[in-house]
Each structure stands twice: as C-alpha cells, then as structure tokens.
Amino acid sequence: MTNNETMLSDLKGIIQPYIQNQEAFDNLTEATDFINDLKINSANLVDIVLDVEDKFDIEIDNDSMDRMLNVKAALEVIQEKLSTK
Amino acid sequence: MIGNDIVDLQEAASTSNWQRRGFLEKVFTPNEQSMILATTNPFQMVWRLWSMKESGYKFYLQKNPNAMRGFYPAKINTQIICGEIGQVSIHDMELKTKTICHPNYLFSTAFEESNISTKTNIFYLPQRAFQFQSNFIREKLINYLAEKDRLDKVHLKVKKNKNTAPLIYYKSSLLPFSCSLTHHGNYGGFSISKLNIKN
C-alpha cells in the first residue's frame, strides 16, 4: 500500500466505531461527510480528532479541527501536520 | 429561528471520555474549562455546555443558511446565567439558552431573547438505527402540528435544506415555523417556534 492508502485505511479504522450509516461507510470516498453521510454524532467528532492525534502522533490545532468535517479535509490535515513534524 | 441539542447521558458516558487528554481544550474555552473543573459534577457540566454550544451552532446555521459549516466548539462561548437559563455567543450572535436537566438526558434550546415562545417535545427512542430515529422524530413533529392546527397530516412534510435546518410544508406551502430536530443515544426531540414576521 502507498502512504496515502495506509493513511486512508488508518482513518477508516478510527471513524468506524462512530458511524451510524454502514452503507455510506462501505462506499466511502474523499467527499464523504462525517455528519451528513456517516451520521456520526457531533459529540464524537472530537473523539475522532483525538484518535487521529494519537494514531499519527500529531497535534491538531483548533483552526485545523474546524474544517475536519469530511474525509478529504481530514486527510489534508493529517498530511499537513505530518509534514511539519 | 431555533436550535436544539439533546445529550443522552448514558450514551455520552459510554462513547466519549471527557477526561481524556486534549478533550477539554478542544471543546471548551479556558473559562469554561475552569468552570467544569470547579463543579462537583464535571461530567454533567461538560455535556450541558456541549449541548448549549451545539444548539447555538444549529441556530446560527439556521439563521445563516449560506454560512460555512465547521467544527469549532471552543470558539462558541457559553455562560450559565441562572438555573436552566444560559447564554451562547457564536460569531457576532448572542443567544439565550434553556437546558432541561433530566436524569437521563440534557436538552438545550437556543433562541433569540425576543422569541421565547417555543414548544419542545422530548421522547424515548425505542430503536437505535439512524433512519428509524430520524423518521420517528419527524412523525412526532407532524402529529403534533396536525393536532395543534387541525391539519391533515398526509399533506404535512418535513424537508431539510442543505445546511440541514428542517422546513415544514403543508401541501406545497412553507409553514411559518422554525424548528430543530435532535437525537442522541435513545433520546430525541423537536423544538418549534412560530416565525416572527420580521424574520
């Protein structure tokens, strides 16, 4: 797997426990929205952000967290934070 | 305009851990963090303030349907005024909130001070599936309106716009209500208020 594929598969592993729409998860793309598509409760978004921090050993500031509403944005934030580590 | 949010306390206890490292800093302002740590029941305070923030955010999106969505709980300021009444500041907006503290859930509603005539219904949701819960709450809302205004419920429809604020139609006319739907764990509810003409 390439780095990007590993990153996506790690992210999917993190969000899976919180999803409430399995079909949208099975058909996940970069455009998939955590709340509108996966029906993740907003109270669990912060858990996802914290899980991402732990998994990738990065720190996500609140301005970056602000936009982490979909797969594409989450991957971008992870990449940005990894590149400035 | 109206925004609401429910927290099922048992669900919150089992799916989130407010004590994990970074949680408080990501969700709360420094003032809110101090307030949480100073209370005898920080768990309750965490979720009360959370539901106030979330109800304020939903109000904001309803008022500004073209606003960018975002996840910025720590930029939404909350304050408890007295008892169940609180205040939320989001962007340039100041809202009042009311939080019902039930042993099983917390339910917050955000509204403008000039419009406090809000009807709220809260119910136990017997099933967990998202679609079931969403349909169940809409049906409760439709039944409520049908009964209150003696409308034929076959013609009542709840639709959502792109920022997910629900709109209520009778036949093809938009009814002059603001409403907000919420569910979490095994509880859900709706809040509805009559729109002021100036809105």
Coordinates of C-alpha atoms in Angstrom, one line a residue:
Chain A
M1 CA 0.0 0.0 0.0
T2 CA 1.1 3.5 -0.7
N3 CA 1.4 6.0 2.2
N4 CA -1.9 7.6 1.1
E5 CA -3.7 4.3 1.1
T6 CA -2.4 3.4 4.5
M7 CA -3.5 6.8 5.8
L8 CA -7.0 6.3 4.4
S9 CA -7.2 2.9 5.9
D10 CA -6.0 4.1 9.3
L11 CA -8.6 6.9 9.2
K12 CA -11.3 4.5 8.3
G13 CA -10.3 2.3 11.3
I14 CA -10.6 5.4 13.5
I15 CA -14.0 6.5 12.3
Q16 CA -15.7 3.1 12.1
P17 CA -16.7 2.8 15.7
Y18 CA -18.6 6.1 15.5
I19 CA -20.5 5.6 12.2
Q20 CA -24.3 5.2 12.1
N21 CA -24.7 4.6 8.4
Q22 CA -22.9 1.4 7.3
E23 CA -23.8 1.8 3.6
A24 CA -22.2 5.2 3.4
F25 CA -19.1 3.8 5.2
D26 CA -18.9 0.9 2.7
N27 CA -19.0 3.4 -0.2
L28 CA -16.7 5.9 1.4
T29 CA -14.9 8.4 -0.8
E30 CA -12.9 11.6 -0.2
A31 CA -16.2 13.5 -0.4
T32 CA -17.9 11.5 2.4
D33 CA -19.1 13.9 5.1
F34 CA -18.7 12.6 8.7
I35 CA -22.0 14.1 9.9
N36 CA -24.3 14.3 6.8
D37 CA -23.2 11.0 5.2
L38 CA -21.8 8.7 8.0
K39 CA -24.3 10.2 10.5
I40 CA -21.6 10.4 13.2
N41 CA -22.8 12.3 16.2
S42 CA -21.1 15.7 16.5
A43 CA -20.2 14.8 20.1
N44 CA -18.0 12.0 18.6
L45 CA -16.2 14.3 16.2
V46 CA -13.8 15.4 18.9
D47 CA -13.1 11.7 19.7
I48 CA -12.2 11.2 16.1
V49 CA -9.8 14.2 16.2
L50 CA -8.2 12.9 19.4
D51 CA -7.9 9.4 18.0
V52 CA -6.3 10.8 14.8
E53 CA -3.8 12.7 17.0
D54 CA -2.9 9.5 18.9
K55 CA -2.7 7.3 15.8
F56 CA -0.5 9.6 13.8
D57 CA 1.3 11.2 16.7
I58 CA 0.4 14.7 15.6
E59 CA -1.2 17.7 17.3
I60 CA -4.3 19.2 15.6
D61 CA -4.9 22.9 16.5
N62 CA -8.4 24.2 16.7
D63 CA -8.2 26.0 13.4
S64 CA -7.4 22.8 11.6
M65 CA -10.1 20.9 13.5
D66 CA -12.6 23.5 12.4
R67 CA -12.6 22.0 8.8
M68 CA -12.3 18.3 9.6
L69 CA -15.9 17.5 8.5
N70 CA -15.2 15.1 5.7
V71 CA -12.6 12.5 4.6
K72 CA -10.8 14.8 2.2
A73 CA -10.3 17.6 4.8
A74 CA -9.2 15.1 7.5
L75 CA -6.6 13.5 5.2
E76 CA -5.3 17.0 4.3
V77 CA -5.0 18.0 7.9
I78 CA -3.1 14.7 8.7
Q79 CA -0.8 15.3 5.8
E80 CA -0.1 18.9 6.8
K81 CA 0.6 18.0 10.4
L82 CA 2.9 15.1 9.4
S83 CA 4.9 17.2 7.0
T84 CA 5.6 19.8 9.7
K85 CA 6.5 17.3 12.4
Chain B
M1 CA -35.1 30.7 14.4
I2 CA -34.3 28.0 16.8
G3 CA -31.6 25.4 17.5
N4 CA -31.6 22.5 19.9
D5 CA -29.4 19.6 21.0
I6 CA -30.0 16.5 23.2
V7 CA -27.4 14.5 25.0
D8 CA -28.3 11.0 26.2
L9 CA -26.2 10.9 29.4
Q10 CA -25.7 7.2 29.4
E11 CA -24.6 7.3 25.7
A12 CA -22.2 10.2 26.4
A13 CA -20.7 8.2 29.3
S14 CA -20.1 5.1 27.2
T15 CA -19.0 6.7 23.9
S16 CA -17.0 9.7 25.0
N17 CA -14.4 10.3 27.7
W18 CA -14.3 13.9 28.6
Q19 CA -11.2 13.2 30.9
R20 CA -9.0 12.0 28.0
R21 CA -6.1 14.2 27.3
G22 CA -6.9 17.1 25.0
F23 CA -10.7 16.7 25.1
L24 CA -11.5 19.8 27.3
E25 CA -9.0 22.0 25.3
K26 CA -10.5 21.1 22.0
V27 CA -14.1 21.7 23.1
F28 CA -14.1 24.5 25.7
T29 CA -12.8 28.0 26.3
P30 CA -10.3 28.5 29.2
N31 CA -13.2 30.0 31.3
E32 CA -15.4 27.0 30.6
Q33 CA -12.7 24.6 31.5
S34 CA -12.2 26.3 34.8
M35 CA -15.9 26.2 35.5
I36 CA -16.1 22.5 34.6
L37 CA -13.2 21.6 36.9
A38 CA -14.7 23.6 39.7
T39 CA -18.1 21.9 39.8
T40 CA -19.0 18.9 41.9
N41 CA -20.3 17.2 38.8
P42 CA -18.0 17.9 35.9
F43 CA -19.5 15.2 33.7
Q44 CA -22.9 16.9 33.8
M45 CA -21.3 20.4 33.2
V46 CA -19.3 19.1 30.2
W47 CA -22.4 17.8 28.5
R48 CA -24.6 20.7 29.5
L49 CA -22.2 23.2 28.0
W50 CA -21.7 21.0 25.0
S51 CA -25.5 20.9 24.3
M52 CA -25.6 24.7 24.7
K53 CA -22.8 25.1 22.1
E54 CA -24.4 22.7 19.7
S55 CA -27.9 24.3 20.0
G56 CA -26.3 27.7 19.4
Y57 CA -24.4 26.4 16.3
K58 CA -27.6 25.0 14.9
F59 CA -29.4 28.3 15.5
Y60 CA -26.5 30.1 13.7
L61 CA -26.7 27.8 10.7
Q62 CA -30.5 28.2 10.5
K63 CA -30.1 32.0 10.6
N64 CA -27.3 31.9 8.1
P65 CA -28.1 29.1 5.6
N66 CA -25.1 30.0 3.5
A67 CA -22.5 30.0 6.3
M68 CA -19.6 27.6 6.1
R69 CA -20.1 24.6 8.3
G70 CA -17.3 23.9 10.7
F71 CA -16.3 22.1 13.9
Y72 CA -15.3 24.9 16.3
P73 CA -16.8 24.2 19.7
A74 CA -14.1 26.1 21.6
K75 CA -14.9 29.3 19.6
I76 CA -18.5 29.2 20.8
N77 CA -18.7 30.9 24.2
T78 CA -21.2 29.7 26.8
Q79 CA -22.3 31.0 30.2
I80 CA -24.8 29.8 32.7
I81 CA -26.9 32.7 33.8
C82 CA -29.2 31.2 36.4
G83 CA -30.6 27.7 36.8
E84 CA -31.7 26.4 33.4
I85 CA -31.0 29.6 31.6
G86 CA -27.8 30.3 29.8
Q87 CA -26.2 32.3 27.1
V88 CA -24.3 31.4 23.9
S89 CA -22.1 33.7 21.8
I90 CA -21.3 32.5 18.3
H91 CA -19.6 34.7 15.8
D92 CA -21.4 38.0 16.3
M93 CA -24.6 36.5 17.7
E94 CA -25.7 36.5 21.3
L95 CA -28.4 33.9 22.1
K96 CA -30.2 32.7 25.2
T97 CA -30.4 29.0 26.0
K98 CA -32.7 26.9 28.2
T99 CA -31.5 23.5 29.3
I100 CA -33.7 20.8 30.6
C101 CA -31.7 18.6 33.0
H102 CA -33.3 15.2 33.2
P103 CA -31.6 12.3 35.0
N104 CA -31.3 10.5 31.6
Y105 CA -30.7 13.4 29.2
L106 CA -29.9 17.1 28.8
F107 CA -31.8 19.1 26.3
S108 CA -30.8 22.6 25.3
T109 CA -32.6 25.1 23.1
A110 CA -31.1 28.3 21.8
F111 CA -33.3 31.2 20.8
E112 CA -33.3 35.0 20.5
E113 CA -34.5 36.8 23.6
S114 CA -37.4 38.3 21.7
N115 CA -38.7 34.9 20.8
I116 CA -39.0 32.6 23.7
S117 CA -42.4 31.0 22.9
T118 CA -41.0 27.6 21.9
K119 CA -42.7 24.3 22.1
T120 CA -40.4 21.4 22.9
N121 CA -41.2 17.7 22.9
I122 CA -38.7 15.0 24.0
F123 CA -39.2 11.3 23.7
Y124 CA -37.6 7.9 24.3
L125 CA -36.5 6.3 21.0
P126 CA -37.1 2.6 21.2
Q127 CA -34.6 1.7 18.4
R128 CA -31.1 2.8 17.6
A129 CA -31.0 2.8 13.8
F130 CA -30.4 6.3 12.5
Q131 CA -33.1 6.2 9.8
F132 CA -35.6 4.9 12.4
Q133 CA -34.8 7.7 14.8
S134 CA -34.9 10.4 12.1
N135 CA -38.3 9.2 10.8
F136 CA -39.7 8.7 14.4
I137 CA -38.9 12.4 15.3
R138 CA -40.4 13.7 12.0
E139 CA -43.5 11.7 12.6
K140 CA -43.9 13.1 16.1
L141 CA -43.5 16.6 14.8
I142 CA -46.1 16.1 12.0
N143 CA -48.5 14.6 14.5
Y144 CA -48.0 17.5 16.8
L145 CA -48.7 20.1 14.1
A146 CA -51.6 18.1 12.7
E147 CA -53.3 18.0 16.0
K148 CA -52.5 21.6 17.1
D149 CA -53.5 23.3 13.8
R150 CA -56.1 20.7 12.7
L151 CA -54.2 19.9 9.5
D152 CA -54.4 16.7 7.5
K153 CA -51.1 15.0 8.3
V154 CA -51.0 13.3 4.9
H155 CA -50.1 16.7 3.4
L156 CA -47.6 17.7 6.1
K157 CA -43.9 17.2 5.0
V158 CA -40.7 17.9 6.8
K159 CA -37.8 18.8 4.4
K160 CA -34.2 19.8 5.1
N161 CA -32.2 22.4 3.3
K162 CA -28.5 22.0 2.6
N163 CA -27.4 23.2 6.0
T164 CA -29.9 20.7 7.4
A165 CA -32.4 23.1 9.0
P166 CA -35.8 21.5 8.7
L167 CA -38.6 23.2 6.9
I168 CA -42.3 22.3 7.2
Y169 CA -44.6 22.2 4.2
Y170 CA -48.4 21.8 4.1
K171 CA -49.3 20.7 0.6
S172 CA -46.8 22.9 -1.3
S173 CA -46.8 25.9 1.1
L174 CA -44.0 26.6 3.5
L175 CA -45.4 27.0 7.0
P176 CA -44.2 29.9 9.1
F177 CA -42.3 27.9 11.7
S178 CA -38.7 27.4 12.7
C179 CA -37.9 24.0 14.0
S180 CA -34.9 22.0 15.1
L181 CA -34.6 18.2 15.5
T182 CA -32.1 16.3 17.6
H183 CA -31.3 12.8 18.7
H184 CA -28.6 11.0 20.6
G185 CA -28.5 7.5 22.0
N186 CA -32.0 6.6 23.0
Y187 CA -33.5 10.1 23.2
G188 CA -34.7 12.6 20.7
G189 CA -36.9 15.6 20.4
F190 CA -38.0 18.6 18.4
S191 CA -38.4 22.3 19.2
I192 CA -40.7 24.5 17.2
S193 CA -41.5 28.2 17.3
K194 CA -43.7 30.5 15.2
L195 CA -41.6 32.7 13.0
N196 CA -41.8 36.5 13.7
I197 CA -42.9 38.3 10.6
K198 CA -39.7 40.4 10.7
N199 CA -37.6 37.2 10.4

